[in-house]
Tab-separated table of C-alpha atoms in Angstrom:
chain	number	residue	atom	x	y	z
A	34	MET	CA	-5.682	-6.557	15.410
A	35	ASP	CA	-8.700	-9.218	15.638
A	36	PHE	CA	-11.444	-6.016	15.599
A	37	ILE	CA	-9.951	-5.654	12.728
A	38	MET	CA	-9.314	-8.409	10.841
A	39	ASN	CA	-12.550	-9.682	11.604
A	40	GLY	CA	-14.396	-6.782	12.304
A	41	VAL	CA	-14.042	-3.549	10.060
A	42	VAL	CA	-12.690	-6.459	7.198
A	43	GLU	CA	-15.652	-8.408	7.491
A	44	VAL	CA	-18.157	-5.024	7.145
A	45	PHE	CA	-16.336	-3.413	4.272
A	46	LEU	CA	-16.540	-7.073	2.116
A	47	ASN	CA	-19.973	-7.501	3.321
A	48	THR	CA	-21.283	-4.278	1.971
A	49	LEU	CA	-19.248	-4.217	-1.165
A	50	GLY	CA	-21.614	-7.334	-1.935
A	51	LYS	CA	-20.119	-10.527	-3.012
A	52	PRO	CA	-18.581	-9.917	-7.067
A	53	GLY	CA	-20.831	-11.772	-9.576
A	54	ASP	CA	-24.276	-10.400	-7.995
A	55	GLU	CA	-26.999	-9.440	-9.980
A	56	ASN	CA	-26.563	-5.726	-7.198
A	57	TYR	CA	-23.306	-5.023	-8.855
A	58	ASN	CA	-21.629	-4.660	-12.558
A	59	VAL	CA	-18.665	-6.406	-11.482
A	60	GLN	CA	-16.681	-8.758	-12.888
A	61	LYS	CA	-14.947	-11.797	-10.714
A	62	SER	CA	-11.682	-11.418	-12.616
A	63	ASN	CA	-11.333	-7.462	-12.214
A	64	VAL	CA	-11.075	-6.367	-8.796
A	65	ILE	CA	-8.513	-4.044	-7.478
A	66	ALA	CA	-8.755	-2.624	-4.306
A	67	THR	CA	-7.569	0.997	-4.223
A	68	GLY	CA	-7.410	3.294	-1.451
A	69	PHE	CA	-6.215	6.842	-0.446
A	70	SER	CA	-5.504	6.716	3.033
A	71	ASN	CA	-7.231	4.509	5.739
A	72	GLY	CA	-8.494	3.317	1.975
A	73	GLY	CA	-4.666	2.689	1.463
A	74	PHE	CA	-4.259	0.910	5.058
A	75	MET	CA	-7.728	-0.979	3.906
A	76	SER	CA	-6.042	-2.355	0.612
A	77	SER	CA	-3.647	-3.418	1.685
A	78	LEU	CA	-4.564	-4.885	5.112
A	79	LEU	CA	-7.373	-6.815	2.199
A	80	GLY	CA	-4.103	-8.219	0.671
A	81	LEU	CA	-2.381	-9.258	3.098
A	82	LEU	CA	-4.766	-11.418	4.184
A	83	SER	CA	-4.184	-15.250	4.293
A	84	ALA	CA	-5.178	-17.271	1.513
A	85	ASP	CA	-7.847	-18.380	2.902
A	86	ASP	CA	-9.337	-15.212	3.865
A	87	ARG	CA	-8.898	-13.230	0.957
A	88	PRO	CA	-11.429	-12.424	-1.095
A	89	SER	CA	-10.642	-14.844	-4.165
A	90	TRP	CA	-11.680	-11.386	-7.003
A	91	LEU	CA	-9.343	-9.789	-5.135
A	92	VAL	CA	-6.750	-9.439	-7.712
A	93	GLY	CA	-4.486	-5.913	-7.555
A	94	ILE	CA	-3.962	-3.470	-4.213
A	95	ILE	CA	-3.326	-0.163	-4.809
A	96	PRO	CA	-2.610	1.597	-1.306
A	97	MET	CA	-2.294	5.553	-2.038
A	98	GLY	CA	-1.249	8.272	1.045
A	99	GLY	CA	-1.933	4.721	3.669
A	100	TYR	CA	-0.041	1.485	4.111
A	101	GLN	CA	-0.305	-1.741	6.814
A	102	TYR	CA	1.984	-0.492	8.985
A	103	ASP	CA	2.140	-3.989	11.154
A	104	VAL	CA	4.630	-5.931	9.255
A	105	GLU	CA	3.970	-8.894	12.065
A	106	LEU	CA	0.657	-9.420	10.587
A	107	TYR	CA	2.268	-10.952	8.349
A	108	ASP	CA	4.770	-12.622	9.639
A	109	GLY	CA	5.538	-15.707	7.267
A	110	SER	CA	3.292	-18.236	8.897
A	111	SER	CA	0.544	-17.371	6.767
A	112	LYS	CA	1.719	-15.950	3.715
A	113	PRO	CA	-0.413	-14.102	1.758
A	114	HIS	CA	-0.550	-15.778	-1.671
A	115	PRO	CA	1.148	-13.002	-4.009
A	116	LEU	CA	-0.556	-10.363	-5.530
A	117	PRO	CA	0.101	-7.414	-8.110
A	118	MET	CA	0.586	-3.894	-5.516
A	119	MET	CA	1.999	-0.785	-6.873
A	120	SER	CA	1.319	2.351	-3.636
A	121	HIS	CA	2.080	5.633	-3.630
A	122	HIS	CA	2.549	7.991	-1.238
A	123	GLY	CA	3.282	11.666	-0.078
A	124	GLY	CA	7.496	12.375	0.533
A	125	ARG	CA	6.082	14.769	2.913
A	126	ASP	CA	2.852	13.460	3.853
A	127	SER	CA	2.047	14.821	7.553
A	128	VAL	CA	-1.238	12.379	8.308
A	129	VAL	CA	0.688	8.933	7.343
A	130	TYR	CA	4.160	9.929	7.990
A	131	PRO	CA	6.693	7.503	5.053
A	132	ASN	CA	8.897	6.970	7.986
A	133	GLY	CA	5.436	5.370	9.718
A	134	CYS	CA	3.785	5.277	12.307
A	135	CYS	CA	4.460	3.618	15.891
A	136	ALA	CA	3.827	4.797	19.647
A	137	SER	CA	5.136	7.932	20.616
A	138	THR	CA	8.273	8.397	22.573
A	139	ASN	CA	5.907	8.396	26.572
A	140	ASN	CA	3.339	5.158	24.668
A	141	SER	CA	0.510	8.071	25.205
A	142	GLY	CA	-0.331	6.895	21.201
A	143	SER	CA	0.990	7.655	18.020
A	144	ASN	CA	3.181	9.787	16.514
A	145	CYS	CA	1.562	10.044	13.437
A	146	TYR	CA	-1.508	12.938	13.120
A	147	PHE	CA	-3.960	10.412	14.249
A	148	ASP	CA	-3.935	7.985	16.386
A	149	ILE	CA	-5.689	5.310	15.063
A	150	GLY	CA	-4.271	2.857	17.769
A	151	ILE	CA	-0.165	1.911	16.205
A	152	LYS	CA	0.877	0.783	19.311
A	153	GLN	CA	4.457	0.112	17.595
A	154	LYS	CA	7.792	0.261	19.281
A	155	THR	CA	9.675	0.791	15.570
A	156	CYS	CA	8.059	2.567	12.949
A	157	THR	CA	7.524	0.714	9.766
A	158	SER	CA	8.934	2.950	6.460
A	159	VAL	CA	6.549	3.016	3.614
A	160	GLN	CA	9.688	1.471	1.582
A	161	SER	CA	9.573	-0.663	4.459
A	162	ALA	CA	5.998	-1.938	3.373
A	163	PHE	CA	6.943	-2.646	0.128
A	164	GLU	CA	10.324	-4.079	0.567
A	165	MET	CA	7.375	-6.678	2.659
A	166	TRP	CA	5.212	-7.407	-0.512
A	167	SER	CA	8.784	-7.323	-2.294
A	168	HIS	CA	9.463	-10.612	-0.284
A	169	ILE	CA	5.481	-11.675	-0.686
A	170	ASN	CA	5.712	-11.279	-4.646
A	171	GLY	CA	8.796	-13.275	-4.946
A	172	CYS	CA	10.581	-10.912	-6.373
A	173	SER	CA	14.546	-11.919	-6.066
A	174	SER	CA	15.493	-7.518	-5.437
A	175	THR	CA	13.971	-4.535	-5.712
A	176	VAL	CA	15.368	-1.257	-7.158
A	177	PHE	CA	14.663	2.796	-8.477
A	178	ASP	CA	12.998	2.300	-11.667
A	179	GLU	CA	15.202	3.445	-14.455
A	180	ASP	CA	12.011	2.892	-17.384
A	181	ILE	CA	9.982	6.012	-15.315
A	182	VAL	CA	13.198	7.945	-15.178
A	183	ASN	CA	14.230	7.114	-19.110
A	184	ASP	CA	10.636	7.603	-20.265
A	185	ARG	CA	10.800	10.681	-22.391
A	186	ARG	CA	6.848	11.738	-21.149
A	187	VAL	CA	8.136	11.337	-17.869
A	188	LYS	CA	10.868	13.855	-18.323
A	189	LYS	CA	8.794	16.178	-18.128
A	190	VAL	CA	7.234	16.225	-15.200
A	191	VAL	CA	10.019	17.774	-12.812
A	192	LYS	CA	9.862	21.543	-10.641
A	193	ASP	CA	12.859	22.534	-10.565
A	194	GLN	CA	15.290	20.126	-11.773
A	195	GLU	CA	14.222	17.788	-8.935
A	196	PRO	CA	11.275	14.919	-9.930
A	197	ILE	CA	8.382	15.143	-9.015
A	198	PHE	CA	8.639	11.716	-7.690
A	199	THR	CA	11.090	8.954	-7.448
A	200	CYS	CA	9.728	5.165	-8.080
A	201	TRP	CA	11.055	1.503	-6.872
A	202	LYS	CA	10.147	-1.736	-8.406
A	203	GLY	CA	10.467	-5.329	-7.362
A	204	ILE	CA	12.959	-7.677	-9.944
A	205	ASP	CA	11.861	-11.186	-10.935
A	206	CYS	CA	8.090	-10.978	-8.717
A	207	ILE	CA	5.804	-13.547	-8.922
A	208	GLU	CA	3.430	-10.659	-10.118
A	209	PRO	CA	4.557	-6.753	-10.246
A	210	THR	CA	5.976	-5.046	-7.700
A	211	ASN	CA	5.691	-0.724	-7.512
A	212	PHE	CA	5.811	1.965	-5.634
A	213	CYS	CA	6.085	5.462	-5.980
A	214	LEU	CA	7.402	7.874	-3.813
A	215	TRP	CA	5.837	11.494	-4.646
A	216	ASN	CA	8.163	13.635	-3.334
A	217	ASN	CA	6.988	17.072	-2.349
A	218	GLU	CA	4.034	16.345	-1.969
A	219	GLY	CA	1.549	15.791	1.779
A	220	HIS	CA	-1.365	13.845	2.195
A	221	ALA	CA	-3.687	16.103	0.138
A	222	TRP	CA	-2.406	15.657	-3.812
A	223	GLY	CA	-2.623	17.671	-6.118
């Protein structure tokens, strides 16, 4: 994990530059990290950095089709500050499984499509990652998002009477905490 924490993240942040630099038209108070697949992994990883390591300009994350599987990265001893978070994932993703990526049963690599070095014995589902974020963000609980279900604009978004997506939200959170599972989507959406 040291390489990821001290290598990839550092290269990413140095390549991005510092918001407010004259080379970038970026306002420090408006930077939200988002990404798909490995980009989703990176955005959630940025959010999980400790308060000392997380960029001060990062005001939210939206990981899609990828997420930080290693909940042991967040162990409670160096708790990240709360951060607005909304995650999206395909319910039929065959690359980054909704039930999680972990070491294969014979420890020869990952059970997911690509072996990206995941050696955990237990899989962390995208729902478990959302629950971890609800803890980080101080939510009292998480619930199925009835507001979305009852929204008349969303009621039109059904296919064969099944909702295209299912969402959950954190209750009484310090920061907004949301997760939507796009039920029939794989790793490539659309």
